[in-house]
Amino acid sequence: MRDPEVALPLAASRRRFLQSLSLAATASVFSEPRLLLPAAQETATNKAPEVAGLHEKGLDEKRMRELAAWTALTMETPNPVPFGAEIFDTERGESLMRAANAVRAANDPSAHAEVHTIRLACRKLNAHSLTGYTLYTTCEPCAMCMACALWAGLDRVVFGATITDAARFVRQIRVPAVEIAMRSDMKCAVNGPVAQDVCLALFTNPIMQKAFKTWNSPKP
């Protein structure tokens, strides 16, 4: 879309002219948000590395907090979980898939949030590769989930709470995700913790605390 052409009437004051420019620019911003957002992201990326890094960090924080808020909705269901994951297109910033841990709901011990989301995303794309995508997860991936992220070819994995955080409440395989990535032939950046406070709050939620007692019970 072309910017609205604003002519300067001979009798108009400089202040009125500037006001008309401001209104035209505002109208353009709100009429084409999808076109302007990528341009803004590109500008930030093309700046100095530290500026681009701050932009990415702020975006990671925003997405993680939104994911934590969505995951918190499971507290109102029969199967509350503190584990949620979401996959975004790395370049365009579009969300591809979001899902929560489904181990108990599906009676599938491998249906951790990350694996579950990766499966659904691949099914949606009808592809086995997620190269070009970034995974966000409310908790640092376990060895199984990080391995799945590597095999899927994800660009990045961003996590909220840490494995150490989760181990305070549920059983964990205590191997850092970054260590799994370092021992792999596949390349995948691992960033975290991000928005650790809100993700940890999922674990300390009273409803979740009550559910954990069932999780850790030897009874089915």
Coordinates of C-alpha atoms in Angstrom, one line a residue:
M1 CA 0.0 0.0 0.0
R2 CA 1.3 3.4 -0.9
D3 CA 1.6 6.0 1.8
P4 CA -1.3 8.5 1.6
E5 CA -0.3 11.5 -0.4
V6 CA -0.6 14.7 1.6
A7 CA -0.6 18.0 -0.3
L8 CA 0.3 21.2 1.4
P9 CA -2.4 23.8 0.9
L10 CA -1.0 27.3 0.4
A11 CA -3.1 28.7 3.2
A12 CA -2.5 25.9 5.7
S13 CA -0.3 26.5 8.7
R14 CA 2.9 24.5 9.3
R15 CA 1.3 23.0 12.4
R16 CA -1.8 21.8 10.6
F17 CA 0.3 20.3 7.9
L18 CA 2.3 18.3 10.4
Q19 CA -0.9 17.2 12.1
S20 CA -2.2 15.9 8.8
L21 CA 1.0 13.9 8.2
S22 CA 0.7 12.4 11.7
L23 CA -2.9 11.3 11.1
A24 CA -2.0 9.8 7.8
A25 CA 0.9 7.9 9.3
T26 CA -1.3 6.6 12.1
A27 CA -4.0 5.4 9.7
S28 CA -1.4 3.6 7.6
V29 CA -0.1 1.8 10.7
F30 CA -3.4 0.5 11.8
S31 CA -4.6 -0.4 8.3
E32 CA -1.6 -2.6 7.6
P33 CA -0.3 -4.2 10.8
R34 CA 0.8 -7.4 9.0
L35 CA 3.0 -5.5 6.5
L36 CA 4.6 -3.2 9.0
L37 CA 5.5 -5.7 11.7
P38 CA 8.0 -7.7 9.6
A39 CA 9.6 -4.4 8.6
A40 CA 10.0 -3.4 12.2
Q41 CA 11.5 -6.7 13.0
E42 CA 13.9 -6.5 10.1
T43 CA 15.0 -3.1 11.2
A44 CA 15.8 -4.4 14.7
T45 CA 17.7 -7.3 13.2
N46 CA 19.8 -5.1 11.0
K47 CA 21.0 -3.0 13.8
A48 CA 24.0 -3.7 16.0
P49 CA 24.1 -7.3 17.4
E50 CA 23.4 -6.2 20.9
V51 CA 20.3 -4.2 19.8
A52 CA 19.0 -7.2 17.8
G53 CA 19.7 -9.4 20.8
L54 CA 17.6 -7.2 23.1
H55 CA 14.8 -7.3 20.5
E56 CA 14.9 -11.1 20.4
K57 CA 15.0 -11.3 24.1
G58 CA 12.0 -9.1 24.5
L59 CA 10.0 -11.1 22.0
D60 CA 11.0 -14.4 23.7
E61 CA 9.8 -13.0 27.0
K62 CA 6.5 -11.9 25.5
R63 CA 5.8 -15.2 23.9
M64 CA 6.8 -17.2 26.9
R65 CA 4.5 -15.2 29.2
E66 CA 1.6 -15.7 26.8
L67 CA 2.3 -19.4 26.6
A68 CA 2.4 -19.7 30.4
A69 CA -1.0 -17.9 30.6
W70 CA -2.4 -20.3 28.1
T71 CA -1.0 -23.3 29.9
A72 CA -2.5 -22.0 33.2
L73 CA -5.9 -22.6 31.6
T74 CA -5.4 -26.3 32.1
M75 CA -5.8 -25.7 35.8
E76 CA -9.5 -25.5 35.1
T77 CA -9.6 -28.9 33.4
P78 CA -9.6 -32.5 34.8
N79 CA -5.9 -32.8 33.7
P80 CA -4.0 -29.8 34.9
V81 CA -0.4 -29.5 33.7
P82 CA 2.4 -27.0 34.0
F83 CA 3.9 -28.1 30.7
G84 CA 3.0 -26.2 27.5
A85 CA 4.8 -25.7 24.2
E86 CA 4.4 -23.6 21.1
I87 CA 6.1 -23.6 17.7
F88 CA 6.6 -20.4 15.8
D89 CA 7.9 -19.7 12.3
T90 CA 11.4 -18.3 13.0
E91 CA 11.4 -15.6 10.3
R92 CA 7.7 -14.6 10.0
G93 CA 6.9 -14.9 13.7
E94 CA 3.6 -16.8 13.0
S95 CA 2.4 -19.5 15.5
L96 CA 2.2 -22.9 13.9
M97 CA 1.1 -25.1 16.8
R98 CA 0.5 -25.0 20.5
A99 CA -0.2 -27.9 22.8
A100 CA 0.1 -29.1 26.4
N101 CA 1.4 -32.2 28.0
A102 CA -1.0 -35.1 27.2
V103 CA 0.6 -38.0 29.0
R104 CA -2.3 -38.7 31.3
A105 CA -5.0 -37.5 28.9
A106 CA -3.7 -39.8 26.1
N107 CA -2.2 -42.6 28.3
D108 CA 1.0 -42.0 26.4
P109 CA 4.3 -41.6 28.4
S110 CA 6.0 -39.9 25.5
A111 CA 3.3 -37.2 25.0
H112 CA 5.3 -34.5 26.8
A113 CA 4.3 -31.0 25.7
E114 CA 7.3 -30.6 23.4
V115 CA 6.9 -34.0 21.7
H116 CA 3.2 -33.6 21.4
T117 CA 3.5 -30.2 19.8
I118 CA 6.2 -31.3 17.4
R119 CA 4.0 -34.3 16.3
L120 CA 1.0 -32.1 15.7
A121 CA 3.1 -29.5 13.9
C122 CA 4.6 -32.0 11.5
R123 CA 1.2 -33.5 10.9
K124 CA -0.1 -30.0 10.0
L125 CA 2.7 -29.4 7.6
N126 CA 2.7 -32.9 6.3
A127 CA 6.5 -32.9 6.8
H128 CA 9.0 -34.6 9.0
S129 CA 11.3 -31.5 9.3
L130 CA 10.7 -28.3 11.4
T131 CA 13.7 -26.5 10.1
G132 CA 12.9 -22.8 10.1
Y133 CA 10.8 -23.0 13.3
T134 CA 11.4 -22.2 17.0
L135 CA 10.0 -24.1 19.9
Y136 CA 9.0 -22.4 23.2
T137 CA 8.3 -24.5 26.2
T138 CA 7.3 -23.6 29.8
C139 CA 9.9 -26.0 31.1
E140 CA 13.4 -27.0 30.0
P141 CA 13.0 -30.1 27.7
C142 CA 14.0 -33.4 29.2
A143 CA 16.5 -35.6 27.3
M144 CA 13.7 -37.2 25.2
C145 CA 12.1 -33.9 24.2
M146 CA 15.4 -32.2 23.4
A147 CA 16.4 -35.2 21.3
C148 CA 13.1 -34.9 19.5
A149 CA 13.7 -31.2 18.9
L150 CA 17.1 -32.0 17.4
W151 CA 15.7 -34.8 15.1
A152 CA 13.0 -32.4 14.0
G153 CA 15.6 -29.9 12.9
L154 CA 14.2 -26.9 14.9
D155 CA 16.3 -23.7 14.8
R156 CA 15.9 -22.9 18.5
V157 CA 14.5 -24.1 21.7
V158 CA 13.5 -21.5 24.3
F159 CA 12.5 -22.6 27.8
G160 CA 11.0 -21.1 30.9
A161 CA 11.4 -23.0 34.1
T162 CA 14.5 -25.2 34.4
I163 CA 14.8 -28.9 34.9
T164 CA 16.0 -28.2 38.4
D165 CA 12.9 -26.2 39.1
A166 CA 10.7 -29.0 37.9
A167 CA 12.6 -31.6 39.9
R168 CA 11.3 -30.0 43.1
F169 CA 7.9 -31.3 42.2
V170 CA 8.1 -34.2 39.8
R171 CA 10.6 -36.8 38.7
Q172 CA 13.1 -35.6 36.0
I173 CA 16.0 -36.8 33.9
R174 CA 18.6 -34.3 35.2
V175 CA 20.5 -33.7 32.0
P176 CA 20.5 -30.0 30.8
A177 CA 19.0 -29.5 27.4
V178 CA 22.0 -27.6 26.2
E179 CA 24.2 -30.6 27.0
I180 CA 22.0 -32.8 24.8
A181 CA 22.3 -30.3 22.0
M182 CA 26.1 -30.0 22.4
R183 CA 26.5 -33.8 22.1
S184 CA 24.5 -33.9 18.9
D185 CA 25.5 -33.7 15.2
M186 CA 22.4 -31.5 14.7
K187 CA 22.5 -27.8 15.3
C188 CA 19.9 -26.2 17.6
A189 CA 20.3 -23.1 19.8
V190 CA 19.0 -23.5 23.4
N191 CA 18.0 -20.4 25.2
G192 CA 16.7 -20.1 28.8
P193 CA 15.5 -19.6 31.4
V194 CA 13.1 -17.0 30.0
A195 CA 10.1 -15.6 32.1
Q196 CA 11.1 -18.2 34.7
D197 CA 8.9 -16.6 37.3
V198 CA 5.6 -17.1 35.5
C199 CA 6.5 -20.6 34.4
L200 CA 7.6 -21.6 37.9
A201 CA 4.2 -20.3 39.1
L202 CA 2.5 -23.0 37.1
F203 CA 4.2 -25.6 39.3
T204 CA 3.4 -23.8 42.6
N205 CA -0.3 -23.3 41.7
P206 CA -2.4 -24.9 44.5
I207 CA -4.3 -26.9 41.9
M208 CA -1.1 -28.2 40.4
Q209 CA 0.3 -29.0 43.8
K210 CA -2.7 -31.2 44.6
A211 CA -2.4 -33.0 41.2
F212 CA 1.4 -33.6 41.8
K213 CA 0.5 -35.8 44.7
T214 CA -1.4 -38.1 42.3
W215 CA 1.4 -38.0 39.8
N216 CA 4.0 -39.1 42.3
S217 CA 1.8 -41.8 43.8
P218 CA 2.7 -45.4 42.9
K219 CA -0.9 -46.0 42.3
P220 CA -2.3 -45.5 38.7

